[in-house]
Amino acid sequence: MSKFKFYSLWLCLICIVIFILQLLIPGFTELFVLNQASWFQPWRFASSIFLHGSLPHLLYNLFALALFGFILERFIGSNKFLLVFFFSGIIANMISINFYASSLGASGAIMGILGCLAVIKPMMMVWAFGFPMPMFIASILWVTGDVLGALGAFGNTGIGNIAHLSGIAVGFLVGLFLREWKTAKKQLTNMPESYMRIWENAHIK
């Protein structure tokens, strides 16, 4: 296994530094936020992930990223974790830009982490909605809440529910790919030598 690089915690630190810059530098947020200019300034699809609209918004995302990000990184490795984070966040932004005038935050990327974790470790117990429950149950409840939010069941909350749904969907798909890839690799590694000899005799000699 490759060296553990604590990318989840480094990403938290980057979010904190950027939030401080948002507070100190006028117009900083507007330069990197996700909006319709993103199609001509594509860095916004990635940069907006690290922006946050308020301190509670930042703290909520930091908690989820530090906790679940650390867990996922331990399971799949630092490099794959970083791929899940950015792939989920960017795809979520590319989808949500079609529904919101502007948006910001790491929620799409974090939901990707949760979705990936729910597929890889579905029975892992987590504390969600005030109760301990398996990870796959928690993910179902998160998806249900975001679907209802996207349909307007809770009014105008200002939450990017579509970004959340897009992110967790990407996380589910990446998790399925990683799980199948790991299974196939394990099966190949454990293949009896006699099978290899039969294959060699049939296809090589």
Coordinates of C-alpha atoms in Angstrom, one line a residue:
M1 CA 0.0 0.0 0.0
S2 CA 1.3 3.5 -0.9
K3 CA 2.3 5.8 1.9
F4 CA -0.6 7.5 3.7
K5 CA -0.4 11.2 2.9
F6 CA -3.2 12.7 5.0
Y7 CA -4.8 14.4 2.0
S8 CA -8.1 14.7 3.8
L9 CA -6.5 16.9 6.5
W10 CA -4.5 18.9 4.0
L11 CA -7.7 19.7 2.1
C12 CA -9.3 20.9 5.4
L13 CA -6.3 23.2 5.9
I14 CA -6.6 24.6 2.4
C15 CA -10.3 25.3 3.0
I16 CA -9.5 27.2 6.2
V17 CA -6.7 29.3 4.5
I18 CA -9.0 30.1 1.6
F19 CA -11.8 31.1 3.9
I20 CA -9.5 33.5 5.7
L21 CA -8.6 35.0 2.3
Q22 CA -12.3 35.4 1.5
L23 CA -12.7 37.4 4.7
L24 CA -9.6 39.5 4.2
I25 CA -9.5 40.2 0.4
P26 CA -12.5 42.1 -1.1
G27 CA -13.7 40.4 -4.3
F28 CA -11.7 37.2 -3.7
T29 CA -14.8 35.0 -3.6
E30 CA -16.2 36.5 -6.8
L31 CA -13.0 35.5 -8.7
F32 CA -13.3 31.8 -7.9
V33 CA -17.0 31.1 -7.2
L34 CA -19.0 28.8 -9.5
N35 CA -21.2 30.8 -11.9
Q36 CA -22.1 31.1 -15.6
A37 CA -18.6 32.5 -16.3
S38 CA -17.2 29.1 -15.4
W39 CA -17.7 27.8 -18.9
F40 CA -15.2 30.3 -20.1
Q41 CA -13.1 30.2 -16.9
P42 CA -13.1 26.5 -16.2
W43 CA -10.9 26.7 -13.1
R44 CA -14.0 27.8 -11.2
F45 CA -15.3 24.2 -11.4
A46 CA -12.4 23.2 -9.0
S47 CA -11.7 26.5 -7.2
S48 CA -15.3 26.9 -6.0
I49 CA -15.0 23.6 -4.1
F50 CA -12.7 25.4 -1.5
L51 CA -14.9 28.5 -1.0
H52 CA -17.5 28.7 1.7
G53 CA -20.3 31.1 2.4
S54 CA -20.1 31.3 6.2
L55 CA -18.3 30.0 9.2
P56 CA -21.0 27.4 10.0
H57 CA -20.9 26.2 6.4
L58 CA -17.1 25.8 6.6
L59 CA -17.2 24.0 10.0
Y60 CA -19.9 21.6 8.9
N61 CA -17.9 20.6 5.8
L62 CA -14.6 20.4 7.7
F63 CA -16.1 18.0 10.1
A64 CA -17.4 15.7 7.4
L65 CA -14.2 16.0 5.3
A66 CA -11.9 15.3 8.2
L67 CA -13.9 12.4 9.6
F68 CA -15.3 10.6 6.5
G69 CA -12.4 11.7 4.3
F70 CA -9.8 10.3 6.7
I71 CA -11.7 7.0 6.8
L72 CA -12.1 6.6 3.1
E73 CA -8.4 7.6 2.5
R74 CA -7.4 4.8 4.9
F75 CA -9.5 2.3 3.0
I76 CA -8.6 3.1 -0.6
G77 CA -5.3 5.0 -0.4
S78 CA -4.4 8.7 -0.6
N79 CA -4.2 9.0 -4.4
K80 CA -7.5 7.3 -5.0
F81 CA -9.1 9.4 -2.3
L82 CA -7.9 12.6 -4.0
L83 CA -9.4 11.3 -7.3
V84 CA -12.8 10.7 -5.6
F85 CA -12.7 14.2 -4.0
F86 CA -12.0 16.2 -7.1
F87 CA -13.9 14.0 -9.6
S88 CA -17.0 14.2 -7.4
G89 CA -16.7 17.9 -6.7
I90 CA -16.0 18.9 -10.3
I91 CA -18.7 16.7 -11.9
A92 CA -21.2 18.0 -9.2
N93 CA -20.3 21.6 -10.1
M94 CA -20.7 20.9 -13.8
I95 CA -24.2 19.6 -13.2
S96 CA -25.3 22.1 -10.6
I97 CA -24.3 25.1 -12.7
N98 CA -27.3 24.3 -14.9
F99 CA -29.7 24.8 -12.0
Y100 CA -28.1 27.6 -9.8
A101 CA -26.9 31.1 -10.7
S102 CA -23.9 30.6 -8.5
S103 CA -22.7 28.2 -5.8
L104 CA -19.7 27.4 -3.7
G105 CA -18.5 24.8 -1.1
A106 CA -17.0 21.4 -0.8
S107 CA -20.4 19.7 -0.3
G108 CA -20.5 17.9 -3.7
A109 CA -17.0 16.5 -3.2
I110 CA -17.8 15.4 0.3
M111 CA -21.0 13.7 -0.8
G112 CA -18.9 11.9 -3.3
I113 CA -16.7 10.6 -0.4
L114 CA -19.8 9.5 1.5
G115 CA -21.2 7.7 -1.6
C116 CA -17.9 5.9 -2.2
L117 CA -17.7 4.9 1.4
A118 CA -21.2 3.6 1.4
V119 CA -20.4 1.2 -1.4
I120 CA -17.0 0.1 -0.2
K121 CA -18.0 -0.2 3.5
P122 CA -21.8 -0.4 3.5
M123 CA -22.1 -2.0 7.0
M124 CA -19.7 0.4 8.7
M125 CA -21.6 2.0 11.6
V126 CA -21.8 5.8 11.6
W127 CA -23.7 8.3 13.7
A128 CA -26.2 10.1 11.5
F129 CA -29.5 12.0 12.2
G130 CA -29.0 11.4 15.9
F131 CA -28.8 7.6 15.7
P132 CA -26.1 4.9 15.0
M133 CA -26.8 3.2 11.7
P134 CA -25.0 1.4 8.8
M135 CA -23.3 3.6 6.3
F136 CA -25.6 2.4 3.4
I137 CA -28.7 3.4 5.5
A138 CA -27.3 6.8 6.2
S139 CA -26.6 7.3 2.5
I140 CA -30.2 6.4 1.6
L141 CA -31.4 9.0 4.1
W142 CA -29.0 11.6 2.8
V143 CA -30.2 11.0 -0.7
T144 CA -33.9 11.1 0.3
G145 CA -33.3 14.4 2.1
D146 CA -31.6 16.0 -0.9
V147 CA -34.3 14.7 -3.3
L148 CA -37.0 16.3 -1.1
G149 CA -34.9 19.5 -0.9
A150 CA -34.4 19.6 -4.6
L151 CA -38.2 19.3 -5.0
G152 CA -38.7 22.2 -2.7
A153 CA -40.2 20.3 0.2
F154 CA -38.3 22.4 2.7
G155 CA -38.7 25.7 1.0
N156 CA -35.8 27.9 -0.2
T157 CA -33.0 26.8 2.1
G158 CA -30.1 27.9 -0.1
I159 CA -28.6 24.4 0.0
G160 CA -27.3 23.0 -3.3
N161 CA -29.3 19.7 -3.2
I162 CA -28.6 19.0 -6.8
A163 CA -24.9 19.3 -6.3
H164 CA -25.2 16.9 -3.3
L165 CA -27.1 14.4 -5.4
S166 CA -24.7 14.7 -8.3
G167 CA -21.7 14.3 -5.9
I168 CA -23.0 11.2 -4.1
A169 CA -24.0 9.6 -7.4
V170 CA -20.5 10.0 -8.7
G171 CA -19.2 8.6 -5.4
F172 CA -21.5 5.5 -5.8
L173 CA -20.2 4.9 -9.3
V174 CA -16.5 5.3 -8.3
G175 CA -17.1 3.1 -5.3
L176 CA -18.6 0.3 -7.5
F177 CA -15.6 0.6 -9.9
L178 CA -13.1 0.4 -7.1
R179 CA -14.9 -2.6 -5.4
E180 CA -15.1 -4.5 -8.6
W181 CA -11.5 -3.7 -9.5
K182 CA -10.3 -4.9 -6.1
T183 CA -12.4 -8.1 -6.5
A184 CA -11.0 -8.9 -9.9
K185 CA -7.5 -8.2 -8.8
K186 CA -7.9 -10.5 -5.8
Q187 CA -9.3 -13.3 -8.0
L188 CA -6.5 -13.0 -10.4
T189 CA -3.9 -13.0 -7.6
N190 CA -5.5 -16.1 -6.0
M191 CA -5.9 -18.1 -9.3
P192 CA -4.4 -21.6 -8.9
E193 CA -1.2 -22.3 -10.8
S194 CA -2.9 -25.3 -12.5
Y195 CA -5.4 -22.9 -14.1
M196 CA -2.5 -20.8 -15.4
R197 CA -0.9 -23.9 -16.9
I198 CA -4.1 -25.0 -18.6
W199 CA -4.5 -21.5 -20.1
E200 CA -0.8 -21.5 -21.3
N201 CA -1.2 -24.9 -22.9
A202 CA -4.4 -23.8 -24.7
H203 CA -3.4 -20.4 -25.9
I204 CA 0.4 -20.1 -26.0
K205 CA 2.0 -23.5 -26.8

